[in-house]
Coordinates of C-alpha atoms in Angstrom, one line a residue:
M4 CA 10.0 6.3 -37.1
I5 CA 6.4 7.1 -36.4
E6 CA 5.6 10.7 -37.4
S7 CA 1.8 10.7 -37.4
I8 CA 0.4 12.5 -34.3
S9 CA -2.9 10.6 -34.7
I10 CA -1.1 7.2 -34.7
K11 CA 1.0 8.3 -31.7
K12 CA -2.2 9.3 -29.8
Y13 CA -3.8 5.9 -30.7
I14 CA -0.8 4.0 -29.4
A15 CA -0.8 6.0 -26.2
Q16 CA -4.6 5.6 -25.6
Y17 CA -4.4 1.9 -26.4
F18 CA -1.6 1.4 -23.9
L19 CA -3.7 3.3 -21.2
E20 CA -6.5 0.8 -21.6
N21 CA -4.3 -2.3 -21.6
S22 CA -1.3 -1.2 -19.4
V23 CA -1.2 -4.3 -17.3
Q24 CA -0.7 -6.9 -20.1
P25 CA 2.9 -7.6 -21.2
I26 CA 4.3 -4.8 -23.5
T27 CA 5.1 -7.3 -26.2
E28 CA 1.4 -8.4 -26.3
T29 CA 0.4 -4.7 -26.5
V30 CA 2.8 -4.1 -29.4
N31 CA 1.4 -7.1 -31.3
Q32 CA -2.2 -6.1 -30.9
I33 CA -1.5 -2.5 -31.9
V34 CA 0.4 -3.5 -35.1
Q35 CA -2.3 -6.1 -36.0
T36 CA -5.0 -3.4 -35.6
L37 CA -3.2 -0.7 -37.6
S38 CA -2.2 -3.2 -40.3
A39 CA -5.9 -3.8 -41.1
N40 CA -7.4 -0.3 -40.3
F41 CA -6.9 3.4 -40.7
I42 CA -7.9 5.6 -37.8
N43 CA -9.9 8.8 -37.5
D44 CA -8.0 12.1 -38.2
E45 CA -5.1 10.2 -39.9
T46 CA -3.6 11.7 -43.0
V47 CA -3.6 9.1 -45.9
F48 CA -2.7 8.9 -49.5
V49 CA -5.6 8.3 -52.0
K50 CA -4.1 6.1 -54.8
S51 CA -6.7 6.8 -57.5
K52 CA -6.6 10.5 -57.1
E53 CA -2.9 10.8 -56.2
M54 CA -3.5 13.2 -53.4
T55 CA -3.6 13.2 -49.6
G56 CA -6.7 13.4 -47.4
R57 CA -7.8 13.0 -43.8
I58 CA -9.9 10.2 -42.4
L59 CA -13.2 11.5 -41.0
S60 CA -15.1 8.3 -40.2
S61 CA -15.3 4.7 -41.3
Y62 CA -17.7 1.8 -41.6
Q63 CA -16.9 -1.8 -42.5
G64 CA -13.8 -1.1 -44.6
T65 CA -15.2 2.1 -46.2
Y66 CA -13.7 5.4 -45.2
I67 CA -15.1 8.9 -45.4
V68 CA -12.1 11.0 -46.5
G69 CA -11.8 14.8 -46.5
L70 CA -10.1 16.1 -49.7
H71 CA -8.8 19.5 -50.8
Y72 CA -9.6 20.6 -54.4
E73 CA -8.2 24.1 -55.2
N74 CA -9.3 25.9 -52.1
K75 CA -12.5 23.9 -52.0
M76 CA -13.3 21.1 -49.5
E77 CA -14.9 17.8 -50.6
T78 CA -15.6 14.5 -49.0
D79 CA -15.5 11.1 -50.7
K80 CA -16.3 7.5 -49.7
I81 CA -13.2 5.4 -50.4
L82 CA -12.5 1.7 -49.9
Y83 CA -9.6 0.5 -47.7
K84 CA -7.7 -1.0 -50.6
D85 CA -7.6 2.4 -52.4
L86 CA -5.9 4.1 -49.5
M87 CA -2.2 4.1 -48.3
R88 CA -0.7 5.0 -45.0
R89 CA 2.2 7.5 -45.0
D90 CA 4.1 5.8 -42.2
Q91 CA 5.0 2.1 -42.3
I92 CA 4.1 0.7 -38.9
T93 CA 6.4 -2.1 -37.6
K94 CA 6.7 -3.8 -34.3
N95 CA 10.1 -2.4 -33.6
E96 CA 8.8 1.2 -34.2
V97 CA 5.8 0.7 -32.0
M98 CA 8.0 -0.9 -29.3
N99 CA 10.5 1.9 -29.4
Y100 CA 7.8 4.6 -29.2
L101 CA 6.1 2.8 -26.3
Q102 CA 9.3 2.6 -24.4
N103 CA 9.9 6.3 -25.0
I104 CA 6.5 7.4 -23.6
T105 CA 6.3 5.0 -20.6
N106 CA 8.2 4.3 -17.4
E107 CA 8.5 1.1 -15.5
T108 CA 7.3 1.1 -11.8
P109 CA 6.7 -1.6 -9.2
F110 CA 3.1 -1.5 -10.3
G111 CA 3.9 -2.1 -13.9
R112 CA 4.6 0.1 -16.9
I113 CA 2.8 3.5 -16.8
L114 CA 2.5 6.4 -19.2
K115 CA 4.7 9.4 -18.7
P116 CA 3.0 12.6 -17.5
N117 CA 1.3 14.9 -20.1
I118 CA 1.9 12.6 -23.1
L119 CA -1.6 12.8 -24.4
S120 CA -2.0 16.5 -23.7
D121 CA 1.3 17.2 -25.5
L122 CA 0.2 15.2 -28.5
S123 CA -3.1 17.0 -28.6
Q124 CA -1.3 20.3 -28.5
R125 CA 1.1 19.3 -31.3
N126 CA -1.7 18.1 -33.4
K127 CA -3.6 21.4 -33.0
S128 CA -0.4 23.3 -33.8
N129 CA 0.2 21.2 -37.0
T130 CA -3.4 21.7 -38.1
N131 CA -3.0 25.5 -37.8
N132 CA 0.2 25.4 -39.8
L133 CA -1.1 23.3 -42.8
K134 CA -2.6 25.7 -45.3
K135 CA -4.4 22.9 -47.2
T136 CA -5.7 21.1 -44.2
P137 CA -9.5 21.5 -43.8
Q138 CA -10.9 22.5 -40.5
T139 CA -13.4 20.3 -38.5
T140 CA -16.3 22.7 -39.2
E141 CA -15.6 22.6 -42.9
Y142 CA -15.6 18.8 -42.8
R143 CA -19.0 18.8 -41.0
E144 CA -20.4 21.2 -43.6
Q145 CA -19.2 19.0 -46.4
I146 CA -20.6 15.9 -44.8
K147 CA -24.0 17.6 -44.4
K148 CA -23.9 18.9 -48.0
H149 CA -23.1 15.4 -49.5
Q150 CA -24.9 13.3 -46.9
S151 CA -27.2 11.7 -49.5
R152 CA -24.2 10.6 -51.5
I153 CA -22.3 9.0 -48.7
R154 CA -25.2 7.5 -46.7
F155 CA -24.6 3.9 -45.6
P156 CA -26.8 1.1 -46.8
K157 CA -30.1 0.9 -45.0
Q158 CA -29.5 -2.7 -43.9
A159 CA -26.4 -1.6 -42.0
I160 CA -28.5 0.3 -39.4
N161 CA -31.5 -2.0 -39.2
K162 CA -32.1 -3.4 -35.7
K163 CA -31.0 -6.9 -35.0
S164 CA -33.7 -9.5 -35.7
P165 CA -35.0 -11.2 -32.5
I166 CA -33.7 -14.7 -32.0
P167 CA -36.5 -17.1 -32.9
A168 CA -38.0 -19.2 -30.1
P169 CA -36.7 -22.8 -30.1
Q170 CA -39.3 -25.2 -31.6
V171 CA -38.0 -28.5 -30.6
V172 CA -36.9 -30.3 -27.4
E173 CA -33.3 -30.6 -28.6
Q174 CA -33.0 -26.8 -29.0
L175 CA -34.5 -26.3 -25.5
K176 CA -31.8 -28.5 -24.1
I177 CA -29.2 -26.2 -25.7
E178 CA -30.8 -22.9 -24.8
K179 CA -31.7 -23.7 -21.2
P180 CA -28.1 -24.1 -19.9
K181 CA -27.1 -20.9 -21.7
R182 CA -29.9 -19.0 -19.9
I183 CA -28.9 -20.5 -16.6
L184 CA -25.3 -19.3 -17.2
V185 CA -26.4 -15.8 -18.1
D186 CA -28.6 -15.6 -15.0
L187 CA -25.7 -16.8 -12.9
M188 CA -23.4 -14.1 -14.3
N189 CA -26.0 -11.4 -13.7
N190 CA -26.5 -12.6 -10.1
T191 CA -23.3 -11.4 -8.4
D192 CA -23.8 -13.4 -5.3
S193 CA -24.3 -16.7 -7.2
F194 CA -21.5 -15.8 -9.5
F195 CA -18.9 -15.6 -6.8
K196 CA -20.3 -18.6 -4.9
S197 CA -19.9 -20.6 -8.1
L198 CA -16.2 -20.1 -8.1
N199 CA -15.9 -22.5 -5.1
G200 CA -13.3 -20.3 -3.4
K201 CA -12.0 -21.7 -0.1
E202 CA -12.7 -19.3 2.8
L203 CA -9.4 -18.1 4.1
D204 CA -8.6 -18.9 7.7
I205 CA -5.2 -17.7 8.9
C206 CA -4.9 -18.2 12.6
G207 CA -8.5 -17.1 13.2
F208 CA -8.1 -13.7 11.4
K209 CA -11.3 -12.4 9.9
G210 CA -12.5 -9.6 7.6
E211 CA -10.4 -6.4 7.4
N212 CA -7.7 -7.9 9.5
V213 CA -7.0 -10.5 6.8
G214 CA -6.5 -7.8 4.2
L215 CA -4.1 -5.9 6.5
L216 CA -2.2 -9.1 7.1
L217 CA -1.9 -9.8 3.4
E218 CA -0.6 -6.3 2.7
I219 CA 2.0 -6.4 5.5
F220 CA 3.2 -9.9 4.5
S221 CA 3.4 -8.9 0.8
F222 CA 5.7 -5.9 1.7
F223 CA 8.1 -8.0 3.7
N224 CA 7.9 -10.9 1.3
F225 CA 9.4 -8.6 -1.3
F226 CA 11.5 -6.0 0.6
G227 CA 12.5 -8.2 3.5
D228 CA 15.9 -9.2 2.1
Q229 CA 16.8 -5.6 1.2
I230 CA 16.1 -4.3 4.7
S231 CA 17.5 -7.3 6.6
V232 CA 14.3 -8.9 7.8
P233 CA 14.5 -12.8 7.5
S234 CA 11.7 -14.5 5.7
F235 CA 8.7 -15.9 7.5
T236 CA 5.4 -17.5 6.7
I237 CA 2.1 -15.7 6.7
E238 CA 1.0 -18.1 9.6
E239 CA 4.0 -17.1 11.6
L240 CA 3.3 -13.4 11.0
A241 CA -0.4 -13.8 12.1
S242 CA 0.6 -15.7 15.3
S243 CA 3.0 -12.9 16.2
F244 CA 0.3 -10.3 15.9
S245 CA -2.0 -12.4 18.1
E246 CA 0.5 -12.9 21.0
A247 CA -0.6 -11.1 24.2
E248 CA 3.0 -10.0 25.1
Y249 CA 3.7 -8.8 21.6
E250 CA 7.4 -9.4 21.9
S251 CA 8.3 -12.1 19.3
K252 CA 11.4 -11.8 17.2
I253 CA 9.3 -11.1 14.1
I254 CA 7.5 -8.2 15.7
F255 CA 10.7 -6.8 17.0
L256 CA 12.4 -6.9 13.6
I257 CA 9.4 -5.5 11.8
H258 CA 9.2 -2.4 14.0
S259 CA 12.9 -1.8 14.5
K260 CA 13.8 -2.1 10.8
L261 CA 11.0 0.2 9.6
L262 CA 11.8 2.8 12.3
K263 CA 15.5 2.5 11.4
I264 CA 14.7 3.6 7.8
L265 CA 12.9 6.7 9.2
V266 CA 15.9 7.4 11.4
N267 CA 18.3 7.3 8.5
E268 CA 15.9 9.6 6.5
R269 CA 15.8 12.1 9.3
K270 CA 19.6 12.2 9.5
K271 CA 20.0 12.8 5.8
H272 CA 17.0 15.0 5.0
G273 CA 15.9 16.6 8.3
R274 CA 12.8 16.6 10.5
D275 CA 10.5 18.2 8.1
C276 CA 11.0 15.4 5.6
I277 CA 9.9 12.8 8.2
K278 CA 6.8 15.0 9.0
T279 CA 5.8 14.9 5.3
Y280 CA 6.1 11.1 5.3
I281 CA 4.0 10.7 8.4
E282 CA 1.3 13.1 7.2
G283 CA 1.0 11.1 3.9
A284 CA 0.9 7.7 5.7
L285 CA -1.8 8.9 8.1
D286 CA -3.9 10.0 5.2
I287 CA -3.4 6.8 3.2
C288 CA -4.3 4.7 6.3
K289 CA -7.4 6.9 6.8
I290 CA -6.5 7.6 10.4
E291 CA -8.8 10.2 12.1
T292 CA -8.1 12.2 15.3
D293 CA -9.5 10.4 18.4
A294 CA -10.4 12.9 21.1
A295 CA -10.8 10.1 23.6
A296 CA -7.4 8.6 22.9
P297 CA -5.2 8.4 26.0
N298 CA -1.8 10.3 26.1
I299 CA 1.2 8.0 25.9
G300 CA 3.1 7.9 29.2
G301 CA 4.5 5.7 31.9
F302 CA 7.9 5.3 30.2
K303 CA 11.3 7.1 30.1
R304 CA 11.4 9.1 26.9
I305 CA 14.5 8.8 24.7
Q306 CA 15.7 10.2 21.4
W307 CA 14.2 7.6 19.0
F308 CA 16.5 8.8 16.2
S309 CA 19.7 7.9 18.0
G310 CA 21.2 4.9 19.6
D311 CA 20.6 1.2 18.8
M312 CA 17.3 -0.6 19.2
T313 CA 17.4 -4.0 20.8
H314 CA 14.9 -6.7 21.6
S315 CA 14.6 -5.4 25.1
N316 CA 14.2 -1.6 24.4
W317 CA 12.5 -1.4 21.0
K318 CA 9.1 -0.6 22.5
T319 CA 10.6 2.5 24.3
Y320 CA 11.8 3.7 20.9
I321 CA 8.4 3.3 19.3
K322 CA 6.7 5.0 22.3
S323 CA 9.2 7.9 22.0
F324 CA 8.5 8.1 18.3
I325 CA 4.7 8.3 18.8
F326 CA 5.3 10.9 21.6
D327 CA 7.4 13.2 19.3
V328 CA 4.9 12.8 16.4
N329 CA 2.1 14.1 18.7
E330 CA 4.0 16.7 20.7
V331 CA 6.8 17.9 18.4
Y332 CA 5.2 17.5 14.9
G333 CA 1.7 18.3 16.2
L334 CA 0.1 15.4 14.4
Q335 CA -2.5 14.3 17.0
K336 CA -3.9 11.5 14.7
I337 CA -0.9 9.3 15.7
M338 CA -2.6 8.9 19.2
S339 CA -5.4 6.9 17.5
F340 CA -3.0 3.9 17.6
K341 CA -3.5 2.7 21.2
E342 CA -1.3 -0.4 21.3
F343 CA 1.6 1.3 23.0
S344 CA -0.3 4.0 24.9
L345 CA -2.5 1.3 26.6
E346 CA 0.2 -1.3 27.1
K347 CA 0.8 -0.6 30.8
R348 CA -2.9 -0.3 31.6
R349 CA -3.7 -3.6 29.9
K350 CA -1.1 -5.4 31.9
S351 CA -2.5 -4.0 35.2
Q352 CA -6.2 -4.3 34.4
S353 CA -6.1 -7.4 32.1
M354 CA -7.5 -5.5 29.2
E355 CA -7.9 -7.1 25.8
F356 CA -5.5 -6.0 23.0
S357 CA -6.6 -5.1 19.5
V358 CA -5.0 -7.1 16.6
K359 CA -6.5 -4.5 14.2
D360 CA -4.7 -1.7 16.0
R361 CA -1.4 -3.5 15.8
L362 CA -1.9 -4.3 12.1
L363 CA -2.8 -0.7 11.3
F364 CA 0.3 0.7 13.1
V365 CA 2.6 -1.6 11.1
K366 CA 0.8 -0.6 7.9
F367 CA 1.3 3.0 8.8
L368 CA 5.0 2.5 9.3
I369 CA 5.2 0.7 5.9
E370 CA 3.4 3.6 4.2
C371 CA 5.9 6.0 5.8
V372 CA 9.0 4.2 4.5
I373 CA 7.5 3.8 1.0
F374 CA 8.0 7.6 0.7
S375 CA 11.7 7.2 1.8
N376 CA 14.7 7.3 -0.5
T377 CA 15.8 3.9 0.9
V378 CA 12.7 2.2 -0.7
R379 CA 13.0 4.4 -3.8
D380 CA 16.5 3.2 -4.3
I381 CA 15.3 -0.4 -4.0
V382 CA 12.5 0.3 -6.4
S383 CA 14.9 1.9 -8.9
K384 CA 16.9 -1.3 -8.9
V385 CA 13.7 -3.3 -9.4
L386 CA 12.8 -1.0 -12.4
D387 CA 16.1 -1.7 -14.0
K388 CA 15.6 -5.4 -13.5
L389 CA 12.1 -5.3 -14.9
K390 CA 13.3 -3.3 -17.9
S391 CA 16.0 -5.9 -18.5
L392 CA 13.6 -8.8 -18.2
E393 CA 11.1 -7.2 -20.5
K394 CA 13.8 -6.4 -23.0
E395 CA 15.0 -10.0 -22.9
K396 CA 11.5 -11.3 -23.3
Y397 CA 10.8 -9.1 -26.3
E398 CA 14.0 -10.1 -28.0
L399 CA 13.4 -13.8 -27.4
S400 CA 9.8 -13.5 -28.6
V401 CA 11.1 -12.0 -31.9
N402 CA 13.7 -14.7 -32.2
V403 CA 11.3 -17.6 -31.6
R404 CA 8.9 -16.2 -34.2
K405 CA 11.7 -15.9 -36.7
H406 CA 12.9 -19.4 -36.0
R407 CA 9.4 -20.8 -36.5
N408 CA 9.1 -19.0 -39.9
D409 CA 12.6 -20.3 -40.9
F410 CA 11.5 -23.8 -39.8
K411 CA 9.0 -23.9 -42.7
E412 CA 11.8 -23.5 -45.2
I413 CA 14.0 -26.2 -43.8
K414 CA 14.1 -29.4 -45.9
T415 CA 16.6 -31.8 -44.1
E416 CA 15.5 -33.7 -41.0
E417 CA 18.7 -33.0 -39.2
E418 CA 18.3 -29.2 -39.5
K419 CA 14.7 -29.5 -38.4
I420 CA 15.7 -31.3 -35.2
K421 CA 18.3 -28.6 -34.4
M422 CA 15.8 -25.8 -35.0
T423 CA 13.2 -27.5 -32.9
E424 CA 15.7 -27.8 -30.0
K425 CA 16.6 -24.1 -30.4
I426 CA 12.9 -23.1 -30.4
D427 CA 12.2 -25.3 -27.3
E428 CA 15.1 -23.8 -25.5
I429 CA 13.9 -20.2 -26.1
S430 CA 10.3 -21.1 -25.2
E431 CA 11.5 -22.5 -21.8
R432 CA 13.4 -19.3 -21.1
L433 CA 10.3 -17.3 -22.0
K434 CA 8.3 -19.3 -19.5
D435 CA 10.9 -18.5 -16.8
L436 CA 10.8 -14.8 -17.7
D437 CA 7.0 -14.8 -17.2
V438 CA 7.5 -16.1 -13.6
E439 CA 10.4 -13.7 -12.9
I440 CA 8.5 -10.7 -14.1
L441 CA 5.5 -11.6 -12.0
E442 CA 7.6 -12.2 -8.9
T443 CA 9.4 -8.9 -9.3
R444 CA 6.3 -6.9 -8.6
Y445 CA 5.4 -6.6 -4.9
R446 CA 1.9 -5.0 -5.0
A447 CA -0.7 -7.3 -3.5
D448 CA -3.8 -5.5 -4.7
L449 CA -4.8 -6.5 -8.2
G450 CA -8.1 -4.7 -8.6
S451 CA -11.8 -5.2 -8.1
Y452 CA -14.8 -6.7 -10.0
K453 CA -18.5 -6.4 -9.0
G454 CA -17.6 -5.5 -5.4
A455 CA -15.0 -8.2 -5.0
K456 CA -11.4 -7.2 -4.4
F457 CA -8.6 -9.4 -5.7
Y458 CA -5.1 -9.9 -4.2
R459 CA -2.0 -11.8 -5.1
I460 CA 0.6 -13.2 -2.7
E461 CA 3.4 -15.0 -4.4
K462 CA 1.6 -17.4 -6.7
K463 CA -1.7 -17.5 -4.8
I464 CA -4.9 -15.5 -5.7
F465 CA -7.3 -14.3 -3.0
Y466 CA -10.5 -12.3 -3.3
F467 CA -12.5 -10.4 -0.7
Y468 CA -16.3 -10.5 -1.0
E469 CA -19.0 -9.7 1.6
S470 CA -16.5 -9.3 4.5
T471 CA -14.8 -12.7 3.8
Y472 CA -11.5 -13.6 2.1
Y473 CA -11.4 -16.6 -0.2
L474 CA -8.5 -18.5 -1.7
L475 CA -9.0 -19.0 -5.5
D476 CA -7.5 -22.2 -7.0
Y477 CA -6.5 -22.6 -10.6
A478 CA -9.9 -24.1 -11.6
G479 CA -11.8 -21.2 -10.0
L480 CA -9.5 -18.6 -11.6
S481 CA -10.0 -20.2 -15.0
M482 CA -13.8 -20.2 -14.5
F483 CA -13.7 -16.5 -13.4
L484 CA -11.7 -15.5 -16.5
R485 CA -14.1 -17.3 -18.8
R486 CA -17.0 -15.5 -17.4
I487 CA -15.6 -12.0 -16.6
K488 CA -17.0 -9.2 -18.8
P489 CA -14.9 -6.0 -18.0
G490 CA -17.1 -2.9 -17.9
N491 CA -14.3 -0.3 -17.4
R492 CA -10.6 0.2 -17.5
T493 CA -10.0 -1.0 -13.9
E494 CA -11.8 -4.3 -14.6
T495 CA -9.9 -4.7 -17.9
I496 CA -6.6 -4.2 -16.0
L497 CA -7.7 -6.8 -13.4
S498 CA -8.5 -9.3 -16.2
S499 CA -5.2 -8.8 -18.0
G500 CA -3.2 -9.2 -14.7
L501 CA -5.1 -12.4 -13.8
R502 CA -4.5 -13.9 -17.2
H503 CA -0.8 -13.3 -16.8
I504 CA -0.9 -15.0 -13.4
Q505 CA -3.0 -17.9 -14.9
E506 CA -0.2 -18.6 -17.4
V507 CA 2.4 -18.7 -14.6
L508 CA 0.1 -21.0 -12.5
L509 CA -0.3 -23.3 -15.5
L510 CA 3.5 -23.6 -15.8
A511 CA 3.7 -24.5 -12.2
K512 CA 1.1 -27.2 -12.6
E513 CA 2.9 -28.6 -15.7
N514 CA 6.2 -28.8 -13.7

């Protein structure tokens, strides 16, 4: 069991910076780092002095340790080999601790609320209760007092020597391509053009409309089975939004099933609950009040929360829903969606319809139902599945490493063949698990890098750059991952997520 507050904080902070990568990989990296290093503020045992101290700082395997001598504080410079950790850090202990402080969500594993603040508070409390534990100010005073004795070698802080200019043609041939590559990476426009992404053309959709289409398709691609919407291709979805009559079976099912979820929520939790969902969805979609928006009319209002929607009356239900949101709930922003309020006028005056308005309204309905208990129940089942898949992957990873170690001790050829078959069988299952874990997450948005936004739909990667969407093939993805230099946590998460997808795509290519 891990008792050190400092180590617990390190594990939590490390997870925050690498939350997208598989938890088993995170555990391996944490254990590997802690096996070779002590961390600041960690309490350690000094072998030569047979006493405990606290790590203040470190440099290349040498640690400045605060020690307590009969009510007097001292600091000493001690080598790594002369120190011992109080806790033995194993993969099982790190895995158990990470599972205790995190939760699984459709967007991956996340840290539970207030974990870091709770650890900091406990660390402060422990420090106040330890009579022989020196305070930070005392450490600093001792460091200043003995600075001359613990100063690092001068060469350690010297500036790096400049790279000598190449003197021969052969060296120039090596250096020039390197400079070209650096210039390419620094030039954002050239960088993304070099990926050779194929401009995405889905039934003539362009710019923001493509992004909305991807989000909508991603939602139904994942939740469709659970809410009784048959599967369809992204091309079929795009064509349905482009139809002038706007009455295809796909459009009917999308609107009716989403509204049905809100009807059920209203029956179970009341009108105020629905109002909260709608307010949140309008904010997420960034819908503003349009003073010039026409009032919805020209139809016989019904109770949208009762009765059965059919292919012939679903638009009346939607119009009644919009009317109530505006008149009963007092949320005038809903009138900014003009598809249904202008329908009658368009037919009589041959007005053009807006694909973007249609897409935005469906996105709005999706954001409403994401707040619902119906979707939460689905997500809860997904979390259980993800947890089960990750647990199986972790256990199989441990087993395959054990079998590989045992293989080294096997002497007979027959036993080696059996062990090889067993290792291959587990390895194949691990590959399948990687695919299952990826497909269990529904979120399309992966993150952004240098102004480009990345998306995943099924096993395809898209990126949005300068008002255009591109399809990124495996070669382009590999090139991007070789060149990417994450500058912050968001970009690090994107990089980790793309590497996981790259592994799955590689498996698909091999098969």
